[in-house]
mmCIF file of C-alpha atoms in Angstrom:
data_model
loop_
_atom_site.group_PDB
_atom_site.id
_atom_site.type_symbol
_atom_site.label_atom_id
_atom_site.label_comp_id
_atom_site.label_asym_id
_atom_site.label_seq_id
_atom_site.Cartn_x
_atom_site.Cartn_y
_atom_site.Cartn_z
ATOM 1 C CA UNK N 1 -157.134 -66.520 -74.671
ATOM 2 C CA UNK N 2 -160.228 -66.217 -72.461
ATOM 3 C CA UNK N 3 -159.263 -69.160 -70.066
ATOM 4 C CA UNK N 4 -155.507 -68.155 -69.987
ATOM 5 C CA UNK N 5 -156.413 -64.616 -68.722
ATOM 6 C CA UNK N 6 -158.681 -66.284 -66.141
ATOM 7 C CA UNK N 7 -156.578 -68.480 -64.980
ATOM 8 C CA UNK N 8 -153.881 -65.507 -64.822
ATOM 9 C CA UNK N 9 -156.694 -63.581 -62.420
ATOM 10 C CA UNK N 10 -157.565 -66.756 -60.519
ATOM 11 C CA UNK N 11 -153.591 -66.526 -59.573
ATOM 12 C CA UNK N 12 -153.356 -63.164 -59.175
ATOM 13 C CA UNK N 13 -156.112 -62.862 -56.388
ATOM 14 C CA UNK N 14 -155.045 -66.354 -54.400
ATOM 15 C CA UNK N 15 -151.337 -64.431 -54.173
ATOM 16 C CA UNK N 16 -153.081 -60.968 -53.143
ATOM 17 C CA UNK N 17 -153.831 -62.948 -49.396
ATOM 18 C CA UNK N 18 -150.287 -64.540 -48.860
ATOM 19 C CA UNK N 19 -148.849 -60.908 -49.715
ATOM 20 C CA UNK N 20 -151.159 -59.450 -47.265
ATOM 21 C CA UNK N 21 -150.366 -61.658 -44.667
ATOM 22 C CA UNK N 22 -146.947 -61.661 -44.228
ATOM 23 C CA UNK N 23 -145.554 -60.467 -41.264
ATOM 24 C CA UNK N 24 -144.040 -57.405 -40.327
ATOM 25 C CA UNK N 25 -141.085 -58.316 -37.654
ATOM 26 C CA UNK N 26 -140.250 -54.043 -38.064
ATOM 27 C CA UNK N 27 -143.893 -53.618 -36.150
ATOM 28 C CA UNK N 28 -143.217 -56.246 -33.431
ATOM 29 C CA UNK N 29 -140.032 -57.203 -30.984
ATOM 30 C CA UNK N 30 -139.496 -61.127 -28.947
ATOM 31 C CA UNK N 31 -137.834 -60.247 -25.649
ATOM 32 C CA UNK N 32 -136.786 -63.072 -23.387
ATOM 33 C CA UNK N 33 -136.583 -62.619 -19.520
ATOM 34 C CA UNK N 34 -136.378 -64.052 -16.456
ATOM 35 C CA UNK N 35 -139.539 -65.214 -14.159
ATOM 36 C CA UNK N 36 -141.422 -61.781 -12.824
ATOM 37 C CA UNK N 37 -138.216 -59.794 -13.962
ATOM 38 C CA UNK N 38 -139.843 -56.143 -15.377
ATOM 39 C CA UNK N 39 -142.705 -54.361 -14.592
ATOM 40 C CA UNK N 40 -145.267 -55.570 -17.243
ATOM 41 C CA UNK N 41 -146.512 -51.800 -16.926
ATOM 42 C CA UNK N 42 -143.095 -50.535 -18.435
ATOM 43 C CA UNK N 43 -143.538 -52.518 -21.422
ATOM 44 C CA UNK N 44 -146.869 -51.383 -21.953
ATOM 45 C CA UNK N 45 -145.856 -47.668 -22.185
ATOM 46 C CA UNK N 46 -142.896 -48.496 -24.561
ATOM 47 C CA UNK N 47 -145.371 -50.318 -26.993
ATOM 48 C CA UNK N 48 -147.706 -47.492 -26.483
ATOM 49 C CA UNK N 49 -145.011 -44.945 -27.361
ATOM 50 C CA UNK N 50 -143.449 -46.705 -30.243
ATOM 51 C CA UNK N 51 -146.377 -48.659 -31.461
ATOM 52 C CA UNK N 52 -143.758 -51.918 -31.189
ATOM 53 C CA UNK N 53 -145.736 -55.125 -30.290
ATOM 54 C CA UNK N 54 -143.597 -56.740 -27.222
ATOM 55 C CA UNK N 55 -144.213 -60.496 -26.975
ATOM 56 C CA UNK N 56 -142.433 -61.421 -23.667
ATOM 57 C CA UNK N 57 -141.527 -65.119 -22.870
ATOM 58 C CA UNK N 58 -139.630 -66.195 -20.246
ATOM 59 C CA UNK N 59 -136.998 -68.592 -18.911
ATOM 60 C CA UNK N 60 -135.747 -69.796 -15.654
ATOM 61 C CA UNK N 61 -131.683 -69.804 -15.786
ATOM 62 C CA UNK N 62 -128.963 -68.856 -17.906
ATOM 63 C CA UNK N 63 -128.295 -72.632 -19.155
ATOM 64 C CA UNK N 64 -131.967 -72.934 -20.184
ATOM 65 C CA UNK N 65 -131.870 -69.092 -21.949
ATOM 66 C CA UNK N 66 -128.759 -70.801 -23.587
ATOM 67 C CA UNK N 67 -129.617 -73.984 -24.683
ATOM 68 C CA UNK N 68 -133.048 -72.756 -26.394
ATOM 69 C CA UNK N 69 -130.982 -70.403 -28.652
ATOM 70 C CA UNK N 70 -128.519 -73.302 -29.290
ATOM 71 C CA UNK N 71 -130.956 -75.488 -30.333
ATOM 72 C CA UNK N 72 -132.996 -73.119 -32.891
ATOM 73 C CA UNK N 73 -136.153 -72.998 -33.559
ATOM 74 C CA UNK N 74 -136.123 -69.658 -31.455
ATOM 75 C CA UNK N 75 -135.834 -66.176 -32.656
ATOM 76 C CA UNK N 76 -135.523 -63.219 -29.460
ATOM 77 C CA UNK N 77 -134.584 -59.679 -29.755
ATOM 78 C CA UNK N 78 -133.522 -59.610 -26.656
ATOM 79 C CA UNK N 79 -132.359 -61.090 -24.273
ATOM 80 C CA UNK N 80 -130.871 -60.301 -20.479
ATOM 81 C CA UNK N 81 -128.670 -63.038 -19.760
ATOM 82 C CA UNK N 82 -126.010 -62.650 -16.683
ATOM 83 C CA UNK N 83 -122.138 -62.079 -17.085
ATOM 84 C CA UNK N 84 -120.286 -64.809 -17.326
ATOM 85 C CA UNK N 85 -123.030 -66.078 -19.922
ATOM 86 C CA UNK N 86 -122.721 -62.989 -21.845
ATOM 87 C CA UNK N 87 -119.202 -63.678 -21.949
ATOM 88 C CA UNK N 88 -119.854 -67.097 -23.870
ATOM 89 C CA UNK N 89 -122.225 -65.987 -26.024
ATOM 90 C CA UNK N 90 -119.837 -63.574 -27.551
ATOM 91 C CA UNK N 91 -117.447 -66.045 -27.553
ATOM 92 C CA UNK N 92 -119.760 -68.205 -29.716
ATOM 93 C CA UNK N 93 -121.066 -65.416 -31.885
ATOM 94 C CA UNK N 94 -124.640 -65.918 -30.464
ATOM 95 C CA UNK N 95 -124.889 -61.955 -29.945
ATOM 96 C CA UNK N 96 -124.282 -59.273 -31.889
ATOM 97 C CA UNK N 97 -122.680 -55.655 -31.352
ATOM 98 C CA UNK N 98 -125.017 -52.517 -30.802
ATOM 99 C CA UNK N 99 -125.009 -49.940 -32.168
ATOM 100 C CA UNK N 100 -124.688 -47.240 -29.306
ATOM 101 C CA UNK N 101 -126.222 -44.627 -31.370
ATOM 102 C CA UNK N 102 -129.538 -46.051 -31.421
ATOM 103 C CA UNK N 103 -128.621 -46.064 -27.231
ATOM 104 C CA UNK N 104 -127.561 -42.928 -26.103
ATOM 105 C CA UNK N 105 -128.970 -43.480 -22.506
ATOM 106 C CA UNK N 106 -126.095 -45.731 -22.173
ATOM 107 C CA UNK N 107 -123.527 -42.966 -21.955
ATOM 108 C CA UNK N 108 -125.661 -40.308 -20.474
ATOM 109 C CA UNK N 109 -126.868 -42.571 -16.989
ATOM 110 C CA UNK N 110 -125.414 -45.967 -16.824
ATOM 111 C CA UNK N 111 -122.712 -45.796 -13.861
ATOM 112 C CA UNK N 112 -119.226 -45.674 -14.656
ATOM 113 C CA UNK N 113 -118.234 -48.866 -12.595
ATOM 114 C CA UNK N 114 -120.515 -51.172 -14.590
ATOM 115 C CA UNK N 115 -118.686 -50.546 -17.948
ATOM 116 C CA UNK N 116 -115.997 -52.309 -19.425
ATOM 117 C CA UNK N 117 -116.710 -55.528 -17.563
ATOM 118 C CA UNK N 118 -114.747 -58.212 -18.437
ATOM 119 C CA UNK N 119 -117.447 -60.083 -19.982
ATOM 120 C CA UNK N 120 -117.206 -57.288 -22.146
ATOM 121 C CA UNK N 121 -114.254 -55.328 -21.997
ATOM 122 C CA UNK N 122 -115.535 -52.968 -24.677
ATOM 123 C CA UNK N 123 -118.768 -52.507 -23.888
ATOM 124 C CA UNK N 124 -119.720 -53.430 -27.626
ATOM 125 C CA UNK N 125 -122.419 -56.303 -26.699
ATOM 126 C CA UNK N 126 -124.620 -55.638 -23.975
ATOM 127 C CA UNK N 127 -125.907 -52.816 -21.687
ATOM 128 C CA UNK N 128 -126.673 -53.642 -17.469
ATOM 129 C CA UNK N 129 -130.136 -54.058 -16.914
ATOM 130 C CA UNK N 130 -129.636 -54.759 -13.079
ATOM 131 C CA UNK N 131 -127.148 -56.385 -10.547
ATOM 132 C CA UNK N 132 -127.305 -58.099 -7.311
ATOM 133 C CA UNK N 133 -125.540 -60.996 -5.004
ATOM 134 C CA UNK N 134 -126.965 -63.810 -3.963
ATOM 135 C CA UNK N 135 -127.263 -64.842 -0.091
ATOM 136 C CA UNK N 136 -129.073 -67.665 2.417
ATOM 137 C CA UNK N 137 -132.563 -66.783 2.774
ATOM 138 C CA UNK N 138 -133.975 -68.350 5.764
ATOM 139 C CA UNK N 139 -137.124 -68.915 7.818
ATOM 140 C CA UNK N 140 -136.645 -67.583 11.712
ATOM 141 C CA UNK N 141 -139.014 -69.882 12.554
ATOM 142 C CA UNK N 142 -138.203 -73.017 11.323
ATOM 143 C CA UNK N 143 -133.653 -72.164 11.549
ATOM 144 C CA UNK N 144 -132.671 -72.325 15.508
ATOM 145 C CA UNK N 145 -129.037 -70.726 15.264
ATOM 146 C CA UNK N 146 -127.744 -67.836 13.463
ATOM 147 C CA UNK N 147 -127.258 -68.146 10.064
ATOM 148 C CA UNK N 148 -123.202 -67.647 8.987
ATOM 149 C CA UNK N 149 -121.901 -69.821 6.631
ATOM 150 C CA UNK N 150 -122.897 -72.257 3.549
ATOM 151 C CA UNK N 151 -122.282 -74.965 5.622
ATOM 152 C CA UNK N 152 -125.730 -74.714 6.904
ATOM 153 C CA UNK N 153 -127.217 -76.070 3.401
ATOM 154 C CA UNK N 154 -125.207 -79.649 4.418
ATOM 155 C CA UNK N 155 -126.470 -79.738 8.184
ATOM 156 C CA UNK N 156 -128.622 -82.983 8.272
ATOM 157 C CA UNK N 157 -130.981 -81.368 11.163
ATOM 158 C CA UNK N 158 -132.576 -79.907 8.012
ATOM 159 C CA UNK N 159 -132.964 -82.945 6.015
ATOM 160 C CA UNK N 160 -135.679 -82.453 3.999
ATOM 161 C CA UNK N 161 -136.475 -78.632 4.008
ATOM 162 C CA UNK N 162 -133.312 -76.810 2.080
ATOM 163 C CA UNK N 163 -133.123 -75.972 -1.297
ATOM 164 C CA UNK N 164 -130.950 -76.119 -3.598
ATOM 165 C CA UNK N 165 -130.043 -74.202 -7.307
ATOM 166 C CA UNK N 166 -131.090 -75.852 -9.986
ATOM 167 C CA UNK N 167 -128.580 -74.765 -12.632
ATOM 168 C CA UNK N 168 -124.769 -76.361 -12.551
ATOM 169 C CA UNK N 169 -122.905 -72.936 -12.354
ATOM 170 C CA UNK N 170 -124.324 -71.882 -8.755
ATOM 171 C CA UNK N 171 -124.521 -74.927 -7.114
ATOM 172 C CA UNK N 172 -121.084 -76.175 -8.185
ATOM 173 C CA UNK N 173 -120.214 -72.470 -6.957
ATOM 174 C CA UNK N 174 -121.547 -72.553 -3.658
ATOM 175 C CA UNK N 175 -120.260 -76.238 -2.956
ATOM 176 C CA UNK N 176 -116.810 -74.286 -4.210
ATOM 177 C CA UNK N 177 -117.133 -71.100 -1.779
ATOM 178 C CA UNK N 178 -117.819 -74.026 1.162
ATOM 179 C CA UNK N 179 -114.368 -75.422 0.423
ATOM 180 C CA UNK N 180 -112.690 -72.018 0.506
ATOM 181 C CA UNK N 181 -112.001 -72.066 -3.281
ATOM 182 C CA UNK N 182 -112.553 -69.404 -5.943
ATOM 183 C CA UNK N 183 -115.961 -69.727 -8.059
ATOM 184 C CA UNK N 184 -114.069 -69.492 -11.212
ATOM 185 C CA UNK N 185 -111.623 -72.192 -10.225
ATOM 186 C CA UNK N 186 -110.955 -74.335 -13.522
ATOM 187 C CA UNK N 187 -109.111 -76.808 -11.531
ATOM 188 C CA UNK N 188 -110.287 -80.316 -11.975
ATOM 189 C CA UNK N 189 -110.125 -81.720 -8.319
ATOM 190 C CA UNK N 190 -111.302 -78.920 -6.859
ATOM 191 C CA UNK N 191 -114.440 -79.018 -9.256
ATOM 192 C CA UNK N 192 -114.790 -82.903 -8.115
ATOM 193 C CA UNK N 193 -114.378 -82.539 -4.398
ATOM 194 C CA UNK N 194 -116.987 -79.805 -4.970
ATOM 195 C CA UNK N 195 -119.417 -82.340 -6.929
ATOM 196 C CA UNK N 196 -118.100 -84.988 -3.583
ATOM 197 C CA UNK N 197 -119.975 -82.637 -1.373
ATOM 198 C CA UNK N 198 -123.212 -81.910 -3.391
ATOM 199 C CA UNK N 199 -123.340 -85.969 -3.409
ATOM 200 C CA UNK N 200 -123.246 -85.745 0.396
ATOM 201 C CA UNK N 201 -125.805 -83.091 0.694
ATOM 202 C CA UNK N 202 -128.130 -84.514 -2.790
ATOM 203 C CA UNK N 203 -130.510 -86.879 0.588
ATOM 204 C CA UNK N 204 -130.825 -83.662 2.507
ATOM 205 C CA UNK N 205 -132.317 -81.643 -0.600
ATOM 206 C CA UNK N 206 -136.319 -81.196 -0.695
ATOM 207 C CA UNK N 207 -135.703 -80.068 -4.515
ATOM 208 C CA UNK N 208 -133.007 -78.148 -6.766
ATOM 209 C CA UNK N 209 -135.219 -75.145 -7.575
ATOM 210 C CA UNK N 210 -135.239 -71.872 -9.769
ATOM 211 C CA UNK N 211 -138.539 -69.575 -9.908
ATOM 212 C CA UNK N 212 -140.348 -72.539 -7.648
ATOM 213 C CA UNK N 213 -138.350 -71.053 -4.630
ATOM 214 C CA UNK N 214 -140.961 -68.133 -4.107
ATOM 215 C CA UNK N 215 -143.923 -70.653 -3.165
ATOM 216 C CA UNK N 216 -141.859 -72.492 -1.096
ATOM 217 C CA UNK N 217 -140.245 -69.997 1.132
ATOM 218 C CA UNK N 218 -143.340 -67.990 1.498
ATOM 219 C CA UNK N 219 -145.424 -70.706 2.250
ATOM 220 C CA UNK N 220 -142.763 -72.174 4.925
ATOM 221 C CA UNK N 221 -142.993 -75.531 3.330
ATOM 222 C CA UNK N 222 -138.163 -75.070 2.754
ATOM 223 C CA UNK N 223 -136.463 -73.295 5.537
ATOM 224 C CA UNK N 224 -133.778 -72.526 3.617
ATOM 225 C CA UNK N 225 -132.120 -71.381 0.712
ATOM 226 C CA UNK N 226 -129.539 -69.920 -1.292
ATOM 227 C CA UNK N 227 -131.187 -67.248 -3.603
ATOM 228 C CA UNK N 228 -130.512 -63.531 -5.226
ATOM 229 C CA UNK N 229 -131.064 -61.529 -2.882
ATOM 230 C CA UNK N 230 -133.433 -59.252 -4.694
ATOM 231 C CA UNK N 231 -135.968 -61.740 -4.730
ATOM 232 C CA UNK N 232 -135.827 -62.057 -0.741
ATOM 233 C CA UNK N 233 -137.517 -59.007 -0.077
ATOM 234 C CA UNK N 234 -140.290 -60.108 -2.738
ATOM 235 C CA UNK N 235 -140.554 -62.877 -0.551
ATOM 236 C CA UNK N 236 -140.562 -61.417 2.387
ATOM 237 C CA UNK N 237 -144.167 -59.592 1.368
ATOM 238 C CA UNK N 238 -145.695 -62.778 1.697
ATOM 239 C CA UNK N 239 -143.625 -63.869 4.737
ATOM 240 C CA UNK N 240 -142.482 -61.785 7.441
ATOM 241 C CA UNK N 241 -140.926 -64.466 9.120
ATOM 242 C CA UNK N 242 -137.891 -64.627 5.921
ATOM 243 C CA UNK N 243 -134.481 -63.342 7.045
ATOM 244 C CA UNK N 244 -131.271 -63.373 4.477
ATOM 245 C CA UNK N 245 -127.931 -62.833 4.992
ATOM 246 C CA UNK N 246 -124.424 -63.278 3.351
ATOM 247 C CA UNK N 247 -122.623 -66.087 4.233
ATOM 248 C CA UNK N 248 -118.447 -65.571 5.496
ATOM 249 C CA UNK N 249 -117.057 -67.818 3.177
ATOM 250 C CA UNK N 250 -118.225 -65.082 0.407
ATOM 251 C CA UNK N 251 -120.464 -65.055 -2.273
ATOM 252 C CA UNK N 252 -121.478 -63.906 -6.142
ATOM 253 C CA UNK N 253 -121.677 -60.983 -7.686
ATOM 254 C CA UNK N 254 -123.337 -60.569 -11.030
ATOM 255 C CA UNK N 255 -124.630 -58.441 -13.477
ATOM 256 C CA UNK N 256 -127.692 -59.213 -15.938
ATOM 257 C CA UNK N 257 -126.931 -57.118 -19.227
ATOM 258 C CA UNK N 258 -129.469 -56.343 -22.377
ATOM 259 C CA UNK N 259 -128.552 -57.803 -25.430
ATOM 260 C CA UNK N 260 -129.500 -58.658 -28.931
ATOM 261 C CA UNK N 261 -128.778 -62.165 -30.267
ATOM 262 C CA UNK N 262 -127.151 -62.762 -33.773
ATOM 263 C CA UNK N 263 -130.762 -64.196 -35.004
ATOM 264 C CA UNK N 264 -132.981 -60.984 -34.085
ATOM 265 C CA UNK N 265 -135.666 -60.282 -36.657
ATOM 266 C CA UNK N 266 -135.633 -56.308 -35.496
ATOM 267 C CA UNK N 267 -132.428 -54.853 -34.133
ATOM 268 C CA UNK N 268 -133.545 -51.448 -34.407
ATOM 269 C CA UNK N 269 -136.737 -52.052 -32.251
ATOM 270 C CA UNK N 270 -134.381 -54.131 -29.386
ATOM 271 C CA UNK N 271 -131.999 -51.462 -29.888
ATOM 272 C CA UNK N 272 -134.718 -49.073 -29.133
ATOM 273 C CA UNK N 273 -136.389 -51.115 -26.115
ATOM 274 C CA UNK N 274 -132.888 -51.583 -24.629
ATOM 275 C CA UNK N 275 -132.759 -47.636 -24.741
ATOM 276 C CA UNK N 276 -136.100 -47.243 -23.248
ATOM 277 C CA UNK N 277 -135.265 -49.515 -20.351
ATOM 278 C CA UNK N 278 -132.184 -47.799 -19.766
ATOM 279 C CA UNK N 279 -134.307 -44.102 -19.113
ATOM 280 C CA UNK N 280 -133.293 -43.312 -15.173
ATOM 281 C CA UNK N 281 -137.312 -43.354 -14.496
ATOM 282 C CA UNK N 282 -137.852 -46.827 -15.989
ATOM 283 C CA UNK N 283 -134.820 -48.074 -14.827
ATOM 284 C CA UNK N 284 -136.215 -46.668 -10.988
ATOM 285 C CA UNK N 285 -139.501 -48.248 -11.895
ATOM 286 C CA UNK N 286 -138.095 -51.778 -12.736
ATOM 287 C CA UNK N 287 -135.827 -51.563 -9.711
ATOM 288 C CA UNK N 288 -138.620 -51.134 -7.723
ATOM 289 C CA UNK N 289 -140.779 -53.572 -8.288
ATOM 290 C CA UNK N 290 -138.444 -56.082 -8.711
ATOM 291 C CA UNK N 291 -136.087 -55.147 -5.908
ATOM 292 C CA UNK N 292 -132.337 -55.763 -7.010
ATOM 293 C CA UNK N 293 -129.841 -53.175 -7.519
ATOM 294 C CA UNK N 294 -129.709 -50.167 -10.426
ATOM 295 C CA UNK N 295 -127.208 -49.535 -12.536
ATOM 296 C CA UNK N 296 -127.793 -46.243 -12.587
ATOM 297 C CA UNK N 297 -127.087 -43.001 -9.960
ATOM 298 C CA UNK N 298 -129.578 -40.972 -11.412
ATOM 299 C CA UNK N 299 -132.185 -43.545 -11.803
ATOM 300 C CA UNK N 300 -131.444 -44.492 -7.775
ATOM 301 C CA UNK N 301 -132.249 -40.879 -6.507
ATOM 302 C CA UNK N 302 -135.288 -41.559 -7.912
ATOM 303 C CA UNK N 303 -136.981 -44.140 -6.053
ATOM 304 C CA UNK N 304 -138.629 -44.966 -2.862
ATOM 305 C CA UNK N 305 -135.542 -44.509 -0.401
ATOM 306 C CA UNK N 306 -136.591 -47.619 1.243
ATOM 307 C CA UNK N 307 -135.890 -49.219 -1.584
ATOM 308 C CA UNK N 308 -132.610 -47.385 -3.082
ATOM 309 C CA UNK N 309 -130.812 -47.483 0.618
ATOM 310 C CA UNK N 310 -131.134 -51.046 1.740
ATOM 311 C CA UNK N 311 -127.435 -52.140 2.339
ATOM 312 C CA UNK N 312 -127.281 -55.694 1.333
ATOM 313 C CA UNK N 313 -128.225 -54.502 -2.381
ATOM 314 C CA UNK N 314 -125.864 -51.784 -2.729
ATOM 315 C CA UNK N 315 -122.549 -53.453 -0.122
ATOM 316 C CA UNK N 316 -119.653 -50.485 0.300
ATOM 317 C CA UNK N 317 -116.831 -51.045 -1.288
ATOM 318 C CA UNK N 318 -115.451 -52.949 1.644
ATOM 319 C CA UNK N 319 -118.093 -54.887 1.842
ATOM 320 C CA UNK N 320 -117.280 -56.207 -2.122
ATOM 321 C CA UNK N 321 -114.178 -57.848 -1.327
ATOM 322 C CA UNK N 322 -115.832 -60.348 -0.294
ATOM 323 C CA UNK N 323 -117.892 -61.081 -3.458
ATOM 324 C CA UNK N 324 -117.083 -62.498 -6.491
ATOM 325 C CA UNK N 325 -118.035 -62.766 -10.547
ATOM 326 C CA UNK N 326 -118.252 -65.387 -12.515
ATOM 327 C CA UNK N 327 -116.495 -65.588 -15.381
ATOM 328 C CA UNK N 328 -116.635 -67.110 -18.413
ATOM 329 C CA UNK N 329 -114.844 -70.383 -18.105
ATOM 330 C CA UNK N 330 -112.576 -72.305 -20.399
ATOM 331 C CA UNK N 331 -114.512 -74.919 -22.886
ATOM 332 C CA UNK N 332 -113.190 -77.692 -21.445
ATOM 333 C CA UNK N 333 -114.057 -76.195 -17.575
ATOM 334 C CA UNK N 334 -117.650 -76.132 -18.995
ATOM 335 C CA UNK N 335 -118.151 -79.116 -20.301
ATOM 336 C CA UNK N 336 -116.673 -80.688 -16.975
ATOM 337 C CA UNK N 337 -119.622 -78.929 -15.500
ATOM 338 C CA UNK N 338 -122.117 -80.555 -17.609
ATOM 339 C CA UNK N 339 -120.530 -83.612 -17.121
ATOM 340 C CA UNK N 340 -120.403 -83.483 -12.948
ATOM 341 C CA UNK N 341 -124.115 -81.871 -13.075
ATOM 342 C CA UNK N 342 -125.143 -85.179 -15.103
ATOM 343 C CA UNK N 343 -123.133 -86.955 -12.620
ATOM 344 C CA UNK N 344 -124.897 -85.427 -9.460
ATOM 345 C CA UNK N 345 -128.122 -87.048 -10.611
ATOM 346 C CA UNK N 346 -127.417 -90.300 -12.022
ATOM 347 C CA UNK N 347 -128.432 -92.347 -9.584
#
């Protein structure tokens, strides 16, 4: 009876450990970003408020955001993808709805003309963290002519210092806008005389770039490239000799929304960071340091008016025509892409 009850106590204690050290996901939130996309400082103060851990990775591009959570082995809580990839992820159930309740900044500050996007009509999955459009940033120094069109990003007297987008959807899209044709064209010979002319421009690329484009526009070693324009006057900080402008054939519009994924270990905590982010003086804060466009009125009259007035982040409504959204494509339009982006670089 004696060595039963100690061997009952022996098990008792080694199980007292594993019970203490299992984790508490309710204490702790994953959110998934973009390169240098939030003021780290913000984050701090909502962990210091709530007492919610924030462990903040991040990723380069919507396809790589998209094929991490497609292949497992990652859990986020949230994550701030753009549009048109919101639009698929609903569309393949890798999001889930929010509950608005646990986000009432959302109705009280986000502007009216940033909800019920078609990516979601509804506004059940996501909330705007921040928009922008993306342009040619250039170096005066290094570019000889005036800067109008995408063309420029094919002009061999550059060989060897323009960059390039390394994800499918924007490079595909800007060979598209060259040719005159809509970004969300889903028509197969227009997508392949599109890949024709990245093939003819692929010898005049120094490198097909994401967050690497910082380092090499501020240290003059590209002299141009196609980038959000947001992130030019981050650049142009560290280089006074950057210039960026839209080109005439037109150019994107987008939106980067908050969301939870389907696999999120605390939807209560995202739900609650998304509504912390979405307070007019973090959203001002953000904006700042990070230099694209608010969603919000309120949270605009806040900041530095150097900031909240440049024109080429907030374009009239004239000025829009000219841009365009991605959408969210047909299956069969995407997998084309994959298949012409694998294409571009086979040999």
């Amino acid at each position: 009876m004696k060595k039963i009850c100690f061997v009952l106590a022996m098990l008792l204690l080694l199980a007292l450990p594993m019970t203490g050290c299992a984790r508490d996901y309710s204490k702790e939130i994953t959110v998934c970003n973009w390169g240098d996309y939030i003021d780290m400082e913000t984050v701090k103060a909502f962990e210091k408020e709530t007492g919610i851990k924030v462990n903040y990775v991040t990723v380069q591009s919507n396809e790589e955001l998209y094929s991490k959570m497609k292949m497992g082995g990652v859990s986020y809580d949230v994550i701030f993808p753009s549009d048109y990839m919101v639009g698929r992820m609903v569309e393949e159930g890798m999001i889930q709805k929010l509950d608005f309740a646990n986000i009432p900044n959302f109705d009280e500050y986000i502007d009216e003309g940033l909800r019920n996007p078609e990516y979601d009509p509804q506004n059940e999955y996501s909330v705007p963290y921040a928009w922008g459009t993306v342009g040619l940033i250039y170096n005066k120094t290094m570019v000889d002519e005036p800067v109008t069109s995408w063309s420029i990003l094919w002009d061999e007297k550059y060989k060897g210092q323009i960059l390039m987008f390394d994800n499918s959807r924007d490079a595909i899209g800007i060979a598209l806008k060259k040719l005159g044709y809509s970004y969300n064209t889903t028509d197969e010979t227009q997508l392949r005389e599109a890949l024709d002319e990245l093939k003819k421009q692929k010898p005049l690329v120094q490198a097909w770039v994401m967050d690497q484009v910082f380092n090499k526009m501020e240290s003059g070693e590209a002299a141009i490239a196609p980038y959000y324009t947001g992130d030019y006057f981050l650049m142009l900080e560290n280089n006074e000799d950057l210039e960026v402008v839209i080109p005439e054939e037109g150019s994107n519009y987008y939106v980067d929304a908050m969301c939870v994924p389907s696999t999120a270990r605390n939807k209560e905590g995202a739900e609650l960071f998304i509504d912390y982010m979405t307070r007019p003086e973090n959203i001002a804060k953000n904006v700042e340091y990070i230099s694209y466009s608010s969603p919000s009125e309120e949270a605009r009259d806040l900041m530095d008016p150097e900031v909240a007035d440049r024109p080429i982040c907030y374009p009239t409504t004239e000025e829009m025509k000219q841009y365009e959204v991605y959408l969210n494509l047909p299956y069969d339009t995407r997998m084309l892409y994959n298949e012409l982006w694998v294409e571009l670089f086979a040999n």
